[in-house]
Short mmCIF file of C-alpha atoms (C1' of nucleotides) and ligand atoms in Angstrom, two decimals:
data_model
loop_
_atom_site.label_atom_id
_atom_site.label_comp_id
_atom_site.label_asym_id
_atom_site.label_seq_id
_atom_site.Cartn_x
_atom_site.Cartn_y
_atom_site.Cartn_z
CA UNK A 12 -1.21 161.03 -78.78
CA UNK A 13 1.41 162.06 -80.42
CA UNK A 14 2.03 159.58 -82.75
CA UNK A 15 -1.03 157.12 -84.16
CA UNK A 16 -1.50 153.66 -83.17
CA UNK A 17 -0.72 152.39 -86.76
CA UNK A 18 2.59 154.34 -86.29
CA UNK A 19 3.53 152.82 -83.01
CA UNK A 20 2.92 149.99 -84.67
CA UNK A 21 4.71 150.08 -87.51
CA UNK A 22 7.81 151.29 -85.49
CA UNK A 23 7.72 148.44 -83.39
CA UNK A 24 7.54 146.05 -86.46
CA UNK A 25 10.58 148.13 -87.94
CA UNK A 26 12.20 147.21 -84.51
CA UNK A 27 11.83 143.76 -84.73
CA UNK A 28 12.81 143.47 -88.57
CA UNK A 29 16.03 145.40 -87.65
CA UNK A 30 16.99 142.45 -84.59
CA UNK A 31 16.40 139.52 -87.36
CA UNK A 32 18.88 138.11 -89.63
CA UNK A 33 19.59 140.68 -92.43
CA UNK A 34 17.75 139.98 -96.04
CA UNK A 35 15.49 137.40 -94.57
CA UNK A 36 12.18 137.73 -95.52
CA UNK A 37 10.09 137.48 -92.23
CA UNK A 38 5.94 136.63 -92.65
CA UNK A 39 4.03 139.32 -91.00
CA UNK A 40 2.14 136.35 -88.90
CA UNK A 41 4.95 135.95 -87.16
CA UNK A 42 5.78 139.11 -85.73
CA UNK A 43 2.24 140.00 -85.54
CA UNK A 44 1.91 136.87 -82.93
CA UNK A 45 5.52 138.12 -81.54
CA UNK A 46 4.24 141.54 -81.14
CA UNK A 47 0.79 140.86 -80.07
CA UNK A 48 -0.68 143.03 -83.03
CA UNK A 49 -3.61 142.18 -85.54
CA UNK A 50 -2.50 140.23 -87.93
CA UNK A 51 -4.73 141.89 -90.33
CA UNK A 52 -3.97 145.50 -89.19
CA UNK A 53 -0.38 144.90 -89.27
CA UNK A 54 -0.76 143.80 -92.85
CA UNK A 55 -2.32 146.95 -93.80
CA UNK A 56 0.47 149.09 -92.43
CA UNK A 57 3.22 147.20 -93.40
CA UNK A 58 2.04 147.49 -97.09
CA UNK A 59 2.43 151.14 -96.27
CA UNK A 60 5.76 150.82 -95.74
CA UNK A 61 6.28 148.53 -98.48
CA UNK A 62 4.66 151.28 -100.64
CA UNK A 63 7.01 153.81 -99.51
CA UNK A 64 10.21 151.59 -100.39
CA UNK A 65 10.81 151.24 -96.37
CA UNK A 66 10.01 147.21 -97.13
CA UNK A 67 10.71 144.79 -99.64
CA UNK A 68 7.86 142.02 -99.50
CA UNK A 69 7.66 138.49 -101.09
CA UNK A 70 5.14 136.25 -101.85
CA UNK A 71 4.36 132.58 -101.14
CA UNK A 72 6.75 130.02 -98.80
CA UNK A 73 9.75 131.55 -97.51
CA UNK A 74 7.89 135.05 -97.97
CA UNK A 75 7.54 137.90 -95.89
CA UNK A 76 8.75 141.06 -95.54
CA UNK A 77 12.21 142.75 -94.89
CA UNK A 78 13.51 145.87 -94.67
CA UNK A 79 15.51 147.47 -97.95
CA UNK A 80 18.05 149.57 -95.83
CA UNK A 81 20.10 148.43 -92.96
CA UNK A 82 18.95 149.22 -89.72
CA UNK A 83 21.42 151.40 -89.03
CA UNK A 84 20.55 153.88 -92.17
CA UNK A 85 17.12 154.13 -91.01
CA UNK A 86 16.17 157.02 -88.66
CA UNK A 87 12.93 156.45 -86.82
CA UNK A 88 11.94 159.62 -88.80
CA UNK A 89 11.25 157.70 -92.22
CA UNK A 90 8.57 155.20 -90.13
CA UNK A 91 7.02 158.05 -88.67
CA UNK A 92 6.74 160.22 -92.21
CA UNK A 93 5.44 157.43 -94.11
CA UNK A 94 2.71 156.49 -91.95
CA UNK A 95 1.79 159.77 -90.09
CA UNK A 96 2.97 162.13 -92.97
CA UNK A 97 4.54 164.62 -92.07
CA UNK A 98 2.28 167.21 -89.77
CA UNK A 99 3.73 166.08 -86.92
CA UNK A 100 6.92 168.48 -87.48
CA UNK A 101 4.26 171.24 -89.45
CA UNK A 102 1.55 171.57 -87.27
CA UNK A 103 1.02 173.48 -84.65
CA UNK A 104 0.45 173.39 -80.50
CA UNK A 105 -2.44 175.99 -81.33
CA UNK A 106 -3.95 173.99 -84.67
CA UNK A 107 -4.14 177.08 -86.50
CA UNK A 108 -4.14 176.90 -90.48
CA UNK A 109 -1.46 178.73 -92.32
CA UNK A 110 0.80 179.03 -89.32
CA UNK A 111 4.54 180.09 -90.07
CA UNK A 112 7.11 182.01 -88.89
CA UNK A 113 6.13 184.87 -91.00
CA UNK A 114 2.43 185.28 -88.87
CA UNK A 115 3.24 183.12 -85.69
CA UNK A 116 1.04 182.80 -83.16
CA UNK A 117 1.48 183.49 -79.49
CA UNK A 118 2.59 179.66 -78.35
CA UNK A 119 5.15 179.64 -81.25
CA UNK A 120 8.60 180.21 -80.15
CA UNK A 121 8.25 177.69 -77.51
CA UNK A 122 6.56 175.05 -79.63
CA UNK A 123 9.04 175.37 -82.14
CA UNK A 124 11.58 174.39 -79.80
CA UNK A 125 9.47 171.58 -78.70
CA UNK A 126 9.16 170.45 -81.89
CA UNK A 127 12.48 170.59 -82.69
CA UNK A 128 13.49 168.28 -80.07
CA UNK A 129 10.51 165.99 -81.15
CA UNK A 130 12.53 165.64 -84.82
CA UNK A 131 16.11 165.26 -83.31
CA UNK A 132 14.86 162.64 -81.13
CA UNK A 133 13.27 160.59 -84.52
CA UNK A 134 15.88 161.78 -86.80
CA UNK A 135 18.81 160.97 -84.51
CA UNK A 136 17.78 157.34 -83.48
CA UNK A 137 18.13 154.45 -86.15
CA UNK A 138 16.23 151.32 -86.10
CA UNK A 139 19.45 149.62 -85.10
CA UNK A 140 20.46 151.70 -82.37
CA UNK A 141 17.69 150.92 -80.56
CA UNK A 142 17.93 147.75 -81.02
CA UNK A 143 20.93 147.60 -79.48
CA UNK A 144 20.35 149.32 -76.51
CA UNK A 145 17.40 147.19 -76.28
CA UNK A 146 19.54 144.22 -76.58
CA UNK A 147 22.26 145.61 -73.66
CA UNK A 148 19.65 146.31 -70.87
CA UNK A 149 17.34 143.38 -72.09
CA UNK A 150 14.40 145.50 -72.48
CA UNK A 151 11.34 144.49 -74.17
CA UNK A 152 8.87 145.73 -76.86
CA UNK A 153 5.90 144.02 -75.85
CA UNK A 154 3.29 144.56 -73.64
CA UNK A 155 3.99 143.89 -69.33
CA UNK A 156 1.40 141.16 -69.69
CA UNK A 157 2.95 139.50 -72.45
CA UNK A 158 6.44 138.54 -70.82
CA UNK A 159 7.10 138.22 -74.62
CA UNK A 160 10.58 139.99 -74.56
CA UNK A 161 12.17 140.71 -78.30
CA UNK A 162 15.75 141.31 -77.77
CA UNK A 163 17.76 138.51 -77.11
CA UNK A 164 14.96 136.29 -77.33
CA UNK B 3 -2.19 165.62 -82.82
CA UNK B 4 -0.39 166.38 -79.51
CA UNK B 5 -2.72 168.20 -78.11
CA UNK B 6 -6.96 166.63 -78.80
CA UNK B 7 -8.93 169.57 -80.88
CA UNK B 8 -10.90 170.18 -77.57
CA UNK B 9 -7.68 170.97 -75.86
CA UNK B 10 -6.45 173.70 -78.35
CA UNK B 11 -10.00 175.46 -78.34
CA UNK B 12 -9.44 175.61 -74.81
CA UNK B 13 -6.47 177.13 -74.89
CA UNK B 14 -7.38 179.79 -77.72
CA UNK B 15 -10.64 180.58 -74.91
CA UNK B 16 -8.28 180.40 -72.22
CA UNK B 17 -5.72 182.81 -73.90
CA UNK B 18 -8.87 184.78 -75.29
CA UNK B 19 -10.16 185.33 -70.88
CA UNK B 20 -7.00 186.43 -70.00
CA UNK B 21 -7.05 189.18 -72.17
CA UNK B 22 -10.37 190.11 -71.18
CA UNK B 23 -10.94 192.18 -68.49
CA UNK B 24 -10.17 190.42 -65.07
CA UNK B 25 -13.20 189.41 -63.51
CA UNK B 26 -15.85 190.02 -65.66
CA UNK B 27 -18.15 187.01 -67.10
CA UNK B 28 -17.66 186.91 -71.01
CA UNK B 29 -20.83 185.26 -72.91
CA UNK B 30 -19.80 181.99 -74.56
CA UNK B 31 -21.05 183.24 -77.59
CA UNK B 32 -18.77 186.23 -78.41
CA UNK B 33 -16.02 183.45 -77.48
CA UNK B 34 -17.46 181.06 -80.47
CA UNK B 35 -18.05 184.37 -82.66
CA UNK B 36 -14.76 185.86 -82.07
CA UNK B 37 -12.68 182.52 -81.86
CA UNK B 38 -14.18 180.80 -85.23
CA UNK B 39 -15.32 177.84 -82.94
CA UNK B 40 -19.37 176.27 -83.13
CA UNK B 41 -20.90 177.38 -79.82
CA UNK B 42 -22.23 174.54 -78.81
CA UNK B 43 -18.53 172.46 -79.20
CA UNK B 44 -16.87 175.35 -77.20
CA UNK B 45 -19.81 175.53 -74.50
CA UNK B 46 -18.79 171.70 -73.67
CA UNK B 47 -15.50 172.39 -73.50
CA UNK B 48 -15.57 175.13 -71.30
CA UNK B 49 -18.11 173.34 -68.93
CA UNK B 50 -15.52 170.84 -68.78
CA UNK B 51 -13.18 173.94 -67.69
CA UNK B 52 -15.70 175.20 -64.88
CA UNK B 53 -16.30 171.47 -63.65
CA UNK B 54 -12.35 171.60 -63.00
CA UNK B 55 -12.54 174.71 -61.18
CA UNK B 56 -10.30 176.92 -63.85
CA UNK B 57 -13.31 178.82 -64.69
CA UNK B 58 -16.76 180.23 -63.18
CA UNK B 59 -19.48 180.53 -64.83
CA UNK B 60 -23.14 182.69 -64.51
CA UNK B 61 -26.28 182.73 -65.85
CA UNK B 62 -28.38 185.02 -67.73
CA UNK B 63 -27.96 188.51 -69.31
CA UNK B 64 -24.32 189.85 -68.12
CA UNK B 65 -23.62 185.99 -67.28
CA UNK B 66 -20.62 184.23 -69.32
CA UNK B 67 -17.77 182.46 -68.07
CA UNK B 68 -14.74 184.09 -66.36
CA UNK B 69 -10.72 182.79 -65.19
CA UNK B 70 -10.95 181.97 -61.36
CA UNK B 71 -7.72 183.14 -60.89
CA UNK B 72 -5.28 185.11 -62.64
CA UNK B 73 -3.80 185.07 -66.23
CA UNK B 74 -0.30 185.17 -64.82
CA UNK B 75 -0.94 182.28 -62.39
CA UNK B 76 -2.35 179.58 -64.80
CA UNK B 77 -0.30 177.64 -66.95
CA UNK B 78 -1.21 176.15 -69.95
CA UNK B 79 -0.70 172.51 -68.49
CA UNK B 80 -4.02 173.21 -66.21
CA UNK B 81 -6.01 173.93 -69.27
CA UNK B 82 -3.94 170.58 -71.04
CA UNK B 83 -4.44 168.46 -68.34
CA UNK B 84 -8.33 169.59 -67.54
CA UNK B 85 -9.32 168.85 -71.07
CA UNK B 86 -6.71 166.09 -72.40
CA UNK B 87 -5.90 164.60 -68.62
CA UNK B 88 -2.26 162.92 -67.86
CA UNK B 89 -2.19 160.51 -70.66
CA UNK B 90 0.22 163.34 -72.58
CA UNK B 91 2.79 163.49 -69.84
CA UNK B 92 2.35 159.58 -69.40
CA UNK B 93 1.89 158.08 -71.96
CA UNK B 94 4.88 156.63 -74.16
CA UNK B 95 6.23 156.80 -77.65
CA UNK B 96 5.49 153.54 -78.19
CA UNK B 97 2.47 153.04 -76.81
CA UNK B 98 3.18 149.93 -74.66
CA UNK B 99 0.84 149.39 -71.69
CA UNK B 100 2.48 149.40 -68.46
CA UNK B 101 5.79 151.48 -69.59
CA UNK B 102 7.90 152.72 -66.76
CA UNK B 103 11.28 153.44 -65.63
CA UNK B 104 11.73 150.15 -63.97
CA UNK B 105 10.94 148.38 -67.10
CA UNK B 106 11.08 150.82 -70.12
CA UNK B 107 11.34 150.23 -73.71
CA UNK B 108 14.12 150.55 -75.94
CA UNK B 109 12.73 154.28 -76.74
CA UNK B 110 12.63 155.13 -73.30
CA UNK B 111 15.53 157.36 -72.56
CA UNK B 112 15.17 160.08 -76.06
CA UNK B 113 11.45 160.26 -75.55
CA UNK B 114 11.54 160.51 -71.81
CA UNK B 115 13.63 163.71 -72.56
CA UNK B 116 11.17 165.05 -75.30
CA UNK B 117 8.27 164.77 -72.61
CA UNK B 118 9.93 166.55 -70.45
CA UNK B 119 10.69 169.24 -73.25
CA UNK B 120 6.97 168.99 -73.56
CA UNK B 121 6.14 169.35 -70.10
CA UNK B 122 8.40 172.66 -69.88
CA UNK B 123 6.75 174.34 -72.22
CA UNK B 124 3.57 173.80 -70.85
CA UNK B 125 4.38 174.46 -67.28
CA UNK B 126 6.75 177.52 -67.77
CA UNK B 127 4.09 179.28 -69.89
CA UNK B 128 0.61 181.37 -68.22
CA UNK B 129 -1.73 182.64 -69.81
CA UNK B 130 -0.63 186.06 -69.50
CA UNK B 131 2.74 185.36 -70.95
CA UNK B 132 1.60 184.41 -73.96
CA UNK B 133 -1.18 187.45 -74.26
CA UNK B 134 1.60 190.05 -73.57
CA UNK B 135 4.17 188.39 -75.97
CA UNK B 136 1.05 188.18 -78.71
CA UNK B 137 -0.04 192.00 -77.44
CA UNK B 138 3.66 192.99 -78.19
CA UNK B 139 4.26 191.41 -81.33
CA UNK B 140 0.65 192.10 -82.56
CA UNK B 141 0.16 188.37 -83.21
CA UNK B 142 -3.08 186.49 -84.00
CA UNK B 143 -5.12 183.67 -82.41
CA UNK B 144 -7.42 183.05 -85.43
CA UNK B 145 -7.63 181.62 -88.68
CA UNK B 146 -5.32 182.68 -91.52
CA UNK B 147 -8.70 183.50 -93.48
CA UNK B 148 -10.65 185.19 -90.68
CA UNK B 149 -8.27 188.17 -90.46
CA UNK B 150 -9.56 188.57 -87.12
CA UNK B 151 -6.79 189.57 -84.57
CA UNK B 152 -7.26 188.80 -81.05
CA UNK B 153 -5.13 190.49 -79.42
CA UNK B 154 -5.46 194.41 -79.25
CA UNK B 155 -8.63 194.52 -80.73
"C1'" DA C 2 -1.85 121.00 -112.43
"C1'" DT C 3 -3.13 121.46 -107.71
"C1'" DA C 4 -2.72 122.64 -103.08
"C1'" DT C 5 -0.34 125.59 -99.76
"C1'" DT C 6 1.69 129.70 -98.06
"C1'" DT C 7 2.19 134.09 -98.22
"C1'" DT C 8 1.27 139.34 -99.39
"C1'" DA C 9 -2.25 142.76 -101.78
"C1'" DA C 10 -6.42 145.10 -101.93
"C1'" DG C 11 -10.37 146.63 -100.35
"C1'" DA C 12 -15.01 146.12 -98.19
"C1'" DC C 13 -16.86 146.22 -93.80
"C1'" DA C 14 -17.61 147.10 -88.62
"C1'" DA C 15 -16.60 149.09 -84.19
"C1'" DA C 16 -14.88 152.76 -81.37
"C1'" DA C 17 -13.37 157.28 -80.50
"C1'" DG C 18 -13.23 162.11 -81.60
"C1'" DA C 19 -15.48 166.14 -83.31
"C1'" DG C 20 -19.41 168.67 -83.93
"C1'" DT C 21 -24.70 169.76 -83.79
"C1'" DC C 22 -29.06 170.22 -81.73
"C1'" DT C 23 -32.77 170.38 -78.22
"C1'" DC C 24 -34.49 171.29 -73.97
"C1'" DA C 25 -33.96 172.54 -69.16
"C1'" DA C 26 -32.44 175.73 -65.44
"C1'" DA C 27 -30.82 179.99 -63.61
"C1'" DA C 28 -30.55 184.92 -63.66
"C1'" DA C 29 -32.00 189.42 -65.15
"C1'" DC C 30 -35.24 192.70 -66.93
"C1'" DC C 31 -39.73 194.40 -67.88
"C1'" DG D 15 -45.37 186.66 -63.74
"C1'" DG D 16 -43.53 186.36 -68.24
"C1'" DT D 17 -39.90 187.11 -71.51
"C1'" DT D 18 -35.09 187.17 -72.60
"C1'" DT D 19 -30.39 185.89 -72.01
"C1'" DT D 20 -27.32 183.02 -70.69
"C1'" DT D 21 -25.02 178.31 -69.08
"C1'" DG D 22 -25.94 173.03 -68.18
"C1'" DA D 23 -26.85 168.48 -69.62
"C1'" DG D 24 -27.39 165.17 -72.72
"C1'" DA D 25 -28.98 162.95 -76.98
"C1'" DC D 26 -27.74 162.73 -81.49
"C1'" DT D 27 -24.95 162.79 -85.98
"C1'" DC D 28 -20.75 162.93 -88.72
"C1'" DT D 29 -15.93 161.83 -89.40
"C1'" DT D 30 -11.67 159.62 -88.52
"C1'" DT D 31 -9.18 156.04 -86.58
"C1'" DT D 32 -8.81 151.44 -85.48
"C1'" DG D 33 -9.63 146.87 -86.31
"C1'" DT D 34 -11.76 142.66 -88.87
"C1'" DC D 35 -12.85 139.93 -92.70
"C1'" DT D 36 -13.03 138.23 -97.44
"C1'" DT D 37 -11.19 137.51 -101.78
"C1'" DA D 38 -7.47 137.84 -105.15
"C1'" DA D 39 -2.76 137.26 -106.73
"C1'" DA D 40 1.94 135.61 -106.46
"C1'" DA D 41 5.24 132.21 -105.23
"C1'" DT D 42 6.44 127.58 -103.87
"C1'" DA D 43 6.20 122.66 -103.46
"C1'" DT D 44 4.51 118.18 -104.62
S1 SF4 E 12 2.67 179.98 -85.19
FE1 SF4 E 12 3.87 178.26 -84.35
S2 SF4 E 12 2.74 177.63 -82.51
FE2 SF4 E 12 1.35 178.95 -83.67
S3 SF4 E 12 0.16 177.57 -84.93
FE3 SF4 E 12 1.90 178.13 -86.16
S4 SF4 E 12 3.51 176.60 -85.76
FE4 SF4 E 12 1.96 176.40 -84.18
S1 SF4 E 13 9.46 152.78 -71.50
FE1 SF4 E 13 9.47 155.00 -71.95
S2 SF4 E 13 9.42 155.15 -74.18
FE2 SF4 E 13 8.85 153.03 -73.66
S3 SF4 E 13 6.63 153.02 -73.57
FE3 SF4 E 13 7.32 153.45 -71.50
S4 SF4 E 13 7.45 155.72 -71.31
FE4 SF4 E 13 7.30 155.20 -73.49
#
DNA sequence: ATATTTTAAGACAAAAGAGTCTCAAAAACC
DNA sequence: GGTTTTTGAGACTCTTTTGTCTTAAAATAT
């Protein structure tokens, strides 16, 4: 896969924090019943993000989480570097340690360019964006069996 | 990881045969030496390779495992797609279950178009390719620390 | 103050991936 | 025939990822 399950997830809660009402703290239970994920699990990434200044949380009634930037100043890359790190756009098709440009191996050009369009495609869509196209062509974020559509729900 | 470890020490063997003389068996074991991979892991593998028809294998003294057909006719997405199957090329960003054009997610349209980037690279390049492009640019398939060139050694 | 709602932290368990080991079977050589 | 060399098959272990659970701490409300 090319990006881990706690990644996924945490993209998809970044999703659905971007499509609620700016600076309102939202409680993890609720999107984790919205987006069919753990509750627990969700937690755990989420405080990730928190960690990494993506989120603001608060405690208590009325508490939640929220996200510090506007949607549309976050690039999908910043999810997917705080909770995957960044080997995703180091490491290479072949795995080999120490690979660079300066001792490439065989696959390299053509994983490079691979790559590449990996990062433009994370670094060139904002939370909000999506969200928006998600909202135009009412598509959904959930799972087929849910029937638990986000956008414009 | 895009690509599982299994798959990637099936390539390096792969790319490691087609440099080999054409049709003659090479022991596992110079593989594992050569490569930097356990024997045992890399014998699995490759019987994974020979139950998908990509390579033959024989027993006992002069036995090993050889490419059923040519370098130059195998791309790397038959080695990929023996080891790793479909999921790669299937699979979506964001990981929801039943994702498809009819009904895609909000992703669907920038990662559709890095799959496909994906699915070039793996398709457009054989075996052979890659071994004369690492042959001419005297390029390595080990380790940093092993020092051990593969190709024209 | 006390009870309630929420995140924080971290122990714990289950599942998947990666890697090791043992023994069997086939082929060759003596 | 017996020994050696090789792959085949599968049990087994170790590690990482994924997921669950428990307890603490902060905030609120009554
Ligand atoms: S040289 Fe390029 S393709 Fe090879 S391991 Fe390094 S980054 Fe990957
Ligand atoms: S709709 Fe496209 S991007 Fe979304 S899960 Fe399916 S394949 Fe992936």
């Amino acid at each position: 896969m090319l990006l881990s399950k706690s990644c996924v997830y945490g993209l998809r809660a970044a999703l659905f924090l971007a499509n609620q009402e700016e600076g309102k703290f939202v409680p993890i239970r609720h999107m984790s019943d919205k987006l069919e994920i753990s509750f627990h699990f969700l937690t755990k990434i989420l405080q990730q993000l928190t960690a990494e200044g993506i989120l603001e949380s608060f405690k208590g009634p009325n508490g939640g989480v929220r996200l510090v930037k506007k949607g549309n100043e976050i690039p999908l890359i910043e999810i997917v570097m705080a909770i995957d790190g960044p080997q995703l756009l180091t490491e290479c098709a072949l795995g080999l340690p120490g690979c660079g440009v300066q001792n490439p191996c065989p696959l390299h050009d053509k994983w490079a360019e691979t790559r590449d369009s990996i990062r433009d495609m994370l670094e060139n869509s904002t939370l909000t964006e999506l969200v928006h196209k998600g909202k135009q062509e009412n598509l959904r974020l959930t799972s087929e069996s849910g029937f638990d559509i986000l956008f414009n729900d």
